mmCIF file with all atom_site columns, C-alpha atoms in Angstrom:
data_model
loop_
_atom_site.group_PDB
_atom_site.id
_atom_site.type_symbol
_atom_site.label_atom_id
_atom_site.label_alt_id
_atom_site.label_comp_id
_atom_site.label_asym_id
_atom_site.label_entity_id
_atom_site.label_seq_id
_atom_site.pdbx_PDB_ins_code
_atom_site.Cartn_x
_atom_site.Cartn_y
_atom_site.Cartn_z
_atom_site.occupancy
_atom_site.B_iso_or_equiv
_atom_site.pdbx_formal_charge
_atom_site.auth_seq_id
_atom_site.auth_comp_id
_atom_site.auth_asym_id
_atom_site.auth_atom_id
_atom_site.pdbx_PDB_model_num
ATOM 1   C CA . MET A 1 1   ? 13.183  11.288 -6.014  1.00 0.00 ? 23  MET A CA 1
ATOM 2   C CA . GLU A 1 2   ? 14.512  13.245 -8.970  1.00 0.00 ? 24  GLU A CA 1
ATOM 3   C CA . GLY A 1 3   ? 12.463  15.426 -11.257 1.00 0.00 ? 25  GLY A CA 1
ATOM 4   C CA . PRO A 1 4   ? 10.250  18.427 -10.759 1.00 0.00 ? 26  PRO A CA 1
ATOM 5   C CA . PRO A 1 5   ? 8.462   18.908 -7.446  1.00 0.00 ? 27  PRO A CA 1
ATOM 6   C CA . LEU A 1 6   ? 4.965   17.603 -6.926  1.00 0.00 ? 28  LEU A CA 1
ATOM 7   C CA . ILE A 1 7   ? 2.134   20.080 -6.590  1.00 0.00 ? 29  ILE A CA 1
ATOM 8   C CA . LYS A 1 8   ? -0.834  19.126 -4.441  1.00 0.00 ? 30  LYS A CA 1
ATOM 9   C CA . MET A 1 9   ? -4.150  20.752 -5.303  1.00 0.00 ? 31  MET A CA 1
ATOM 10  C CA . LYS A 1 10  ? -7.292  20.682 -3.178  1.00 0.00 ? 32  LYS A CA 1
ATOM 11  C CA . PHE A 1 11  ? -10.745 21.429 -4.531  1.00 0.00 ? 33  PHE A CA 1
ATOM 12  C CA . PRO A 1 12  ? -13.807 22.620 -2.612  1.00 0.00 ? 34  PRO A CA 1
ATOM 13  C CA . THR A 1 13  ? -15.884 19.630 -3.725  1.00 0.00 ? 35  THR A CA 1
ATOM 14  C CA . LYS A 1 14  ? -15.306 16.085 -4.901  1.00 0.00 ? 36  LYS A CA 1
ATOM 15  C CA . GLU A 1 15  ? -17.213 16.963 -8.091  1.00 0.00 ? 37  GLU A CA 1
ATOM 16  C CA . ASP A 1 16  ? -14.742 19.766 -8.899  1.00 0.00 ? 38  ASP A CA 1
ATOM 17  C CA . ALA A 1 17  ? -11.806 17.396 -8.436  1.00 0.00 ? 39  ALA A CA 1
ATOM 18  C CA . SER A 1 18  ? -13.472 14.744 -10.612 1.00 0.00 ? 40  SER A CA 1
ATOM 19  C CA . ARG A 1 19  ? -14.153 17.305 -13.336 1.00 0.00 ? 41  ARG A CA 1
ATOM 20  C CA . VAL A 1 20  ? -10.477 18.351 -13.403 1.00 0.00 ? 42  VAL A CA 1
ATOM 21  C CA . LEU A 1 21  ? -9.315  14.723 -13.471 1.00 0.00 ? 43  LEU A CA 1
ATOM 22  C CA . SER A 1 22  ? -11.679 13.824 -16.312 1.00 0.00 ? 44  SER A CA 1
ATOM 23  C CA . THR A 1 23  ? -10.968 16.857 -18.520 1.00 0.00 ? 45  THR A CA 1
ATOM 24  C CA . PHE A 1 24  ? -7.233  17.316 -18.005 1.00 0.00 ? 46  PHE A CA 1
ATOM 25  C CA . ASN A 1 25  ? -6.096  15.132 -20.921 1.00 0.00 ? 47  ASN A CA 1
ATOM 26  C CA . SER A 1 26  ? -8.212  17.058 -23.430 1.00 0.00 ? 48  SER A CA 1
ATOM 27  C CA . VAL A 1 27  ? -6.754  20.335 -22.123 1.00 0.00 ? 49  VAL A CA 1
ATOM 28  C CA . LYS A 1 28  ? -3.248  18.840 -22.198 1.00 0.00 ? 50  LYS A CA 1
ATOM 29  C CA . VAL A 1 29  ? -3.559  18.077 -25.930 1.00 0.00 ? 51  VAL A CA 1
ATOM 30  C CA . LYS A 1 30  ? -4.351  21.728 -26.656 1.00 0.00 ? 52  LYS A CA 1
ATOM 31  C CA . MET A 1 31  ? -1.460  23.100 -24.576 1.00 0.00 ? 53  MET A CA 1
ATOM 32  C CA . PRO A 1 32  ? 2.000   21.751 -25.510 1.00 0.00 ? 54  PRO A CA 1
ATOM 33  C CA . GLU A 1 33  ? 3.420   23.216 -22.286 1.00 0.00 ? 55  GLU A CA 1
ATOM 34  C CA . LEU A 1 34  ? 1.494   20.528 -20.384 1.00 0.00 ? 56  LEU A CA 1
ATOM 35  C CA . LYS A 1 35  ? 2.801   17.609 -22.479 1.00 0.00 ? 57  LYS A CA 1
ATOM 36  C CA . HIS A 1 36  ? 4.713   15.992 -19.607 1.00 0.00 ? 58  HIS A CA 1
ATOM 37  C CA . PHE A 1 37  ? 2.272   16.871 -16.810 1.00 0.00 ? 59  PHE A CA 1
ATOM 38  C CA . VAL A 1 38  ? 0.497   14.044 -15.020 1.00 0.00 ? 60  VAL A CA 1
ATOM 39  C CA . ILE A 1 39  ? -2.384  14.295 -12.586 1.00 0.00 ? 61  ILE A CA 1
ATOM 40  C CA . ARG A 1 40  ? -3.822  11.631 -10.333 1.00 0.00 ? 62  ARG A CA 1
ATOM 41  C CA . PRO A 1 41  ? -6.274  11.399 -7.458  1.00 0.00 ? 63  PRO A CA 1
ATOM 42  C CA . ASP A 1 42  ? -5.100  11.254 -3.844  1.00 0.00 ? 64  ASP A CA 1
ATOM 43  C CA . LEU A 1 43  ? -4.338  7.625  -2.994  1.00 0.00 ? 65  LEU A CA 1
ATOM 44  C CA . THR A 1 44  ? -3.414  5.572  0.074   1.00 0.00 ? 66  THR A CA 1
ATOM 45  C CA . LYS A 1 45  ? 0.115   4.116  0.198   1.00 0.00 ? 67  LYS A CA 1
ATOM 46  C CA . GLU A 1 46  ? -1.184  0.733  -0.979  1.00 0.00 ? 68  GLU A CA 1
ATOM 47  C CA . GLU A 1 47  ? -3.217  2.292  -3.803  1.00 0.00 ? 69  GLU A CA 1
ATOM 48  C CA . LEU A 1 48  ? -0.251  4.432  -4.841  1.00 0.00 ? 70  LEU A CA 1
ATOM 49  C CA . ALA A 1 49  ? 1.990   1.334  -5.025  1.00 0.00 ? 71  ALA A CA 1
ATOM 50  C CA . LYS A 1 50  ? -0.635  -0.409 -7.185  1.00 0.00 ? 72  LYS A CA 1
ATOM 51  C CA . PHE A 1 51  ? -1.048  2.750  -9.323  1.00 0.00 ? 73  PHE A CA 1
ATOM 52  C CA . ARG A 1 52  ? 2.699   2.930  -9.988  1.00 0.00 ? 74  ARG A CA 1
ATOM 53  C CA . SER A 1 53  ? 2.975   -0.793 -10.667 1.00 0.00 ? 75  SER A CA 1
ATOM 54  C CA . SER A 1 54  ? 0.046   -0.718 -13.095 1.00 0.00 ? 76  SER A CA 1
ATOM 55  C CA . TRP A 1 55  ? 1.431   2.291  -14.961 1.00 0.00 ? 77  TRP A CA 1
ATOM 56  C CA . LYS A 1 56  ? 4.863   0.663  -15.161 1.00 0.00 ? 78  LYS A CA 1
ATOM 57  C CA . GLU A 1 57  ? 3.227   -2.374 -16.783 1.00 0.00 ? 79  GLU A CA 1
ATOM 58  C CA . ALA A 1 58  ? 1.108   -0.252 -19.171 1.00 0.00 ? 80  ALA A CA 1
ATOM 59  C CA . ILE A 1 59  ? 4.130   1.826  -20.211 1.00 0.00 ? 81  ILE A CA 1
ATOM 60  C CA . SER A 1 60  ? 6.186   -1.305 -20.795 1.00 0.00 ? 82  SER A CA 1
ATOM 61  C CA . LYS A 1 61  ? 3.450   -2.802 -22.999 1.00 0.00 ? 83  LYS A CA 1
ATOM 62  C CA . ASN A 1 62  ? 3.037   0.459  -24.936 1.00 0.00 ? 84  ASN A CA 1
ATOM 63  C CA . ASN A 1 63  ? 6.810   0.757  -25.400 1.00 0.00 ? 85  ASN A CA 1
ATOM 64  C CA . GLU A 1 64  ? 6.897   -2.794 -26.750 1.00 0.00 ? 86  GLU A CA 1
ATOM 65  C CA . ALA A 1 65  ? 4.035   -2.089 -29.184 1.00 0.00 ? 87  ALA A CA 1
ATOM 66  C CA . LYS A 1 66  ? 5.329   1.433  -29.981 1.00 0.00 ? 88  LYS A CA 1
ATOM 67  C CA . LYS A 1 67  ? 1.669   2.508  -29.823 1.00 0.00 ? 89  LYS A CA 1
ATOM 68  C CA . ARG A 1 68  ? -0.668  3.603  -27.043 1.00 0.00 ? 90  ARG A CA 1
ATOM 69  C CA . LEU A 1 69  ? -2.707  0.451  -26.635 1.00 0.00 ? 91  LEU A CA 1
ATOM 70  C CA . PHE A 1 70  ? -2.889  0.220  -22.835 1.00 0.00 ? 92  PHE A CA 1
ATOM 71  C CA . THR A 1 71  ? -3.822  2.576  -20.015 1.00 0.00 ? 93  THR A CA 1
ATOM 72  C CA . VAL A 1 72  ? -4.731  2.333  -16.332 1.00 0.00 ? 94  VAL A CA 1
ATOM 73  C CA . ARG A 1 73  ? -8.313  2.519  -15.094 1.00 0.00 ? 95  ARG A CA 1
ATOM 74  C CA . ASN A 1 74  ? -9.278  1.908  -11.473 1.00 0.00 ? 96  ASN A CA 1
ATOM 75  C CA . LEU A 1 75  ? -5.670  0.916  -10.729 1.00 0.00 ? 97  LEU A CA 1
ATOM 76  C CA . GLU A 1 76  ? -5.739  -1.881 -13.344 1.00 0.00 ? 98  GLU A CA 1
ATOM 77  C CA . VAL A 1 77  ? -4.058  -2.112 -16.762 1.00 0.00 ? 99  VAL A CA 1
ATOM 78  C CA . VAL A 1 78  ? -6.688  -2.182 -19.505 1.00 0.00 ? 100 VAL A CA 1
ATOM 79  C CA . LYS A 1 79  ? -6.549  -2.274 -23.283 1.00 0.00 ? 101 LYS A CA 1
ATOM 80  C CA . ILE A 1 80  ? -7.869  0.899  -24.934 1.00 0.00 ? 102 ILE A CA 1
ATOM 81  C CA . ASN A 1 81  ? -10.927 0.232  -27.092 1.00 0.00 ? 103 ASN A CA 1
ATOM 82  C CA . TYR A 1 82  ? -10.481 2.254  -30.254 1.00 0.00 ? 104 TYR A CA 1
ATOM 83  C CA . LYS A 1 83  ? -13.276 2.771  -32.767 1.00 0.00 ? 105 LYS A CA 1
ATOM 84  C CA . LYS A 1 84  ? -13.265 0.548  -35.852 1.00 0.00 ? 106 LYS A CA 1
ATOM 85  C CA . ASP A 1 85  ? -11.127 2.756  -38.128 1.00 0.00 ? 107 ASP A CA 1
ATOM 86  C CA . GLN A 1 86  ? -9.436  4.808  -35.398 1.00 0.00 ? 108 GLN A CA 1
ATOM 87  C CA . GLU A 1 87  ? -5.641  4.809  -35.211 1.00 0.00 ? 109 GLU A CA 1
ATOM 88  C CA . PRO A 1 88  ? -4.114  4.303  -31.743 1.00 0.00 ? 110 PRO A CA 1
ATOM 89  C CA . TYR A 1 89  ? -3.025  7.486  -29.993 1.00 0.00 ? 111 TYR A CA 1
ATOM 90  C CA . SER A 1 90  ? 0.593   8.470  -30.534 1.00 0.00 ? 112 SER A CA 1
ATOM 91  C CA . TRP A 1 91  ? 3.130   7.006  -28.130 1.00 0.00 ? 113 TRP A CA 1
ATOM 92  C CA . GLU A 1 92  ? 6.620   8.217  -27.338 1.00 0.00 ? 114 GLU A CA 1
ATOM 93  C CA . VAL A 1 93  ? 8.834   5.325  -26.225 1.00 0.00 ? 115 VAL A CA 1
ATOM 94  C CA . ARG A 1 94  ? 10.432  6.353  -22.949 1.00 0.00 ? 116 ARG A CA 1
ATOM 95  C CA . ASP A 1 95  ? 13.066  4.911  -20.673 1.00 0.00 ? 117 ASP A CA 1
ATOM 96  C CA . GLN A 1 96  ? 11.324  3.092  -17.804 1.00 0.00 ? 118 GLN A CA 1
ATOM 97  C CA . GLN A 1 97  ? 13.401  4.953  -15.182 1.00 0.00 ? 119 GLN A CA 1
ATOM 98  C CA . GLN A 1 98  ? 12.020  8.318  -16.323 1.00 0.00 ? 120 GLN A CA 1
ATOM 99  C CA . THR A 1 99  ? 8.407   7.356  -15.743 1.00 0.00 ? 121 THR A CA 1
ATOM 100 C CA . ILE A 1 100 ? 6.170   7.694  -12.709 1.00 0.00 ? 122 ILE A CA 1
#
C-alpha cells in the first residue's frame, strides 16, 4: 500500500474514542495541516471491506456531482441532508486510486 503510514491510537475509554471520532472533522476544518487526514474506528476485516467499498461508492457519486452530497454512516452510503438554504460542502474531485 502506498501513501503515508497508518497511525493506530488507543484511548482509555470508549467514550474518549467516540468523542475524538465525532469532533475530528470540526477540528480538521480549523487546521489546514489536517486537510487530508482521515480517522475511522477499529473494524473487523469484513467491516473494513464494507467501509472501503461504501466510501469508494460515496466518493464516486460526489465526484460525479462535483459536490459533497454523499457520505458513509454505519458502513452505508447515505445522502447528506442539508438545511433548506444551505449549500453542499465543498468537494475536491479526486482520482479514485488515491482514495482510501
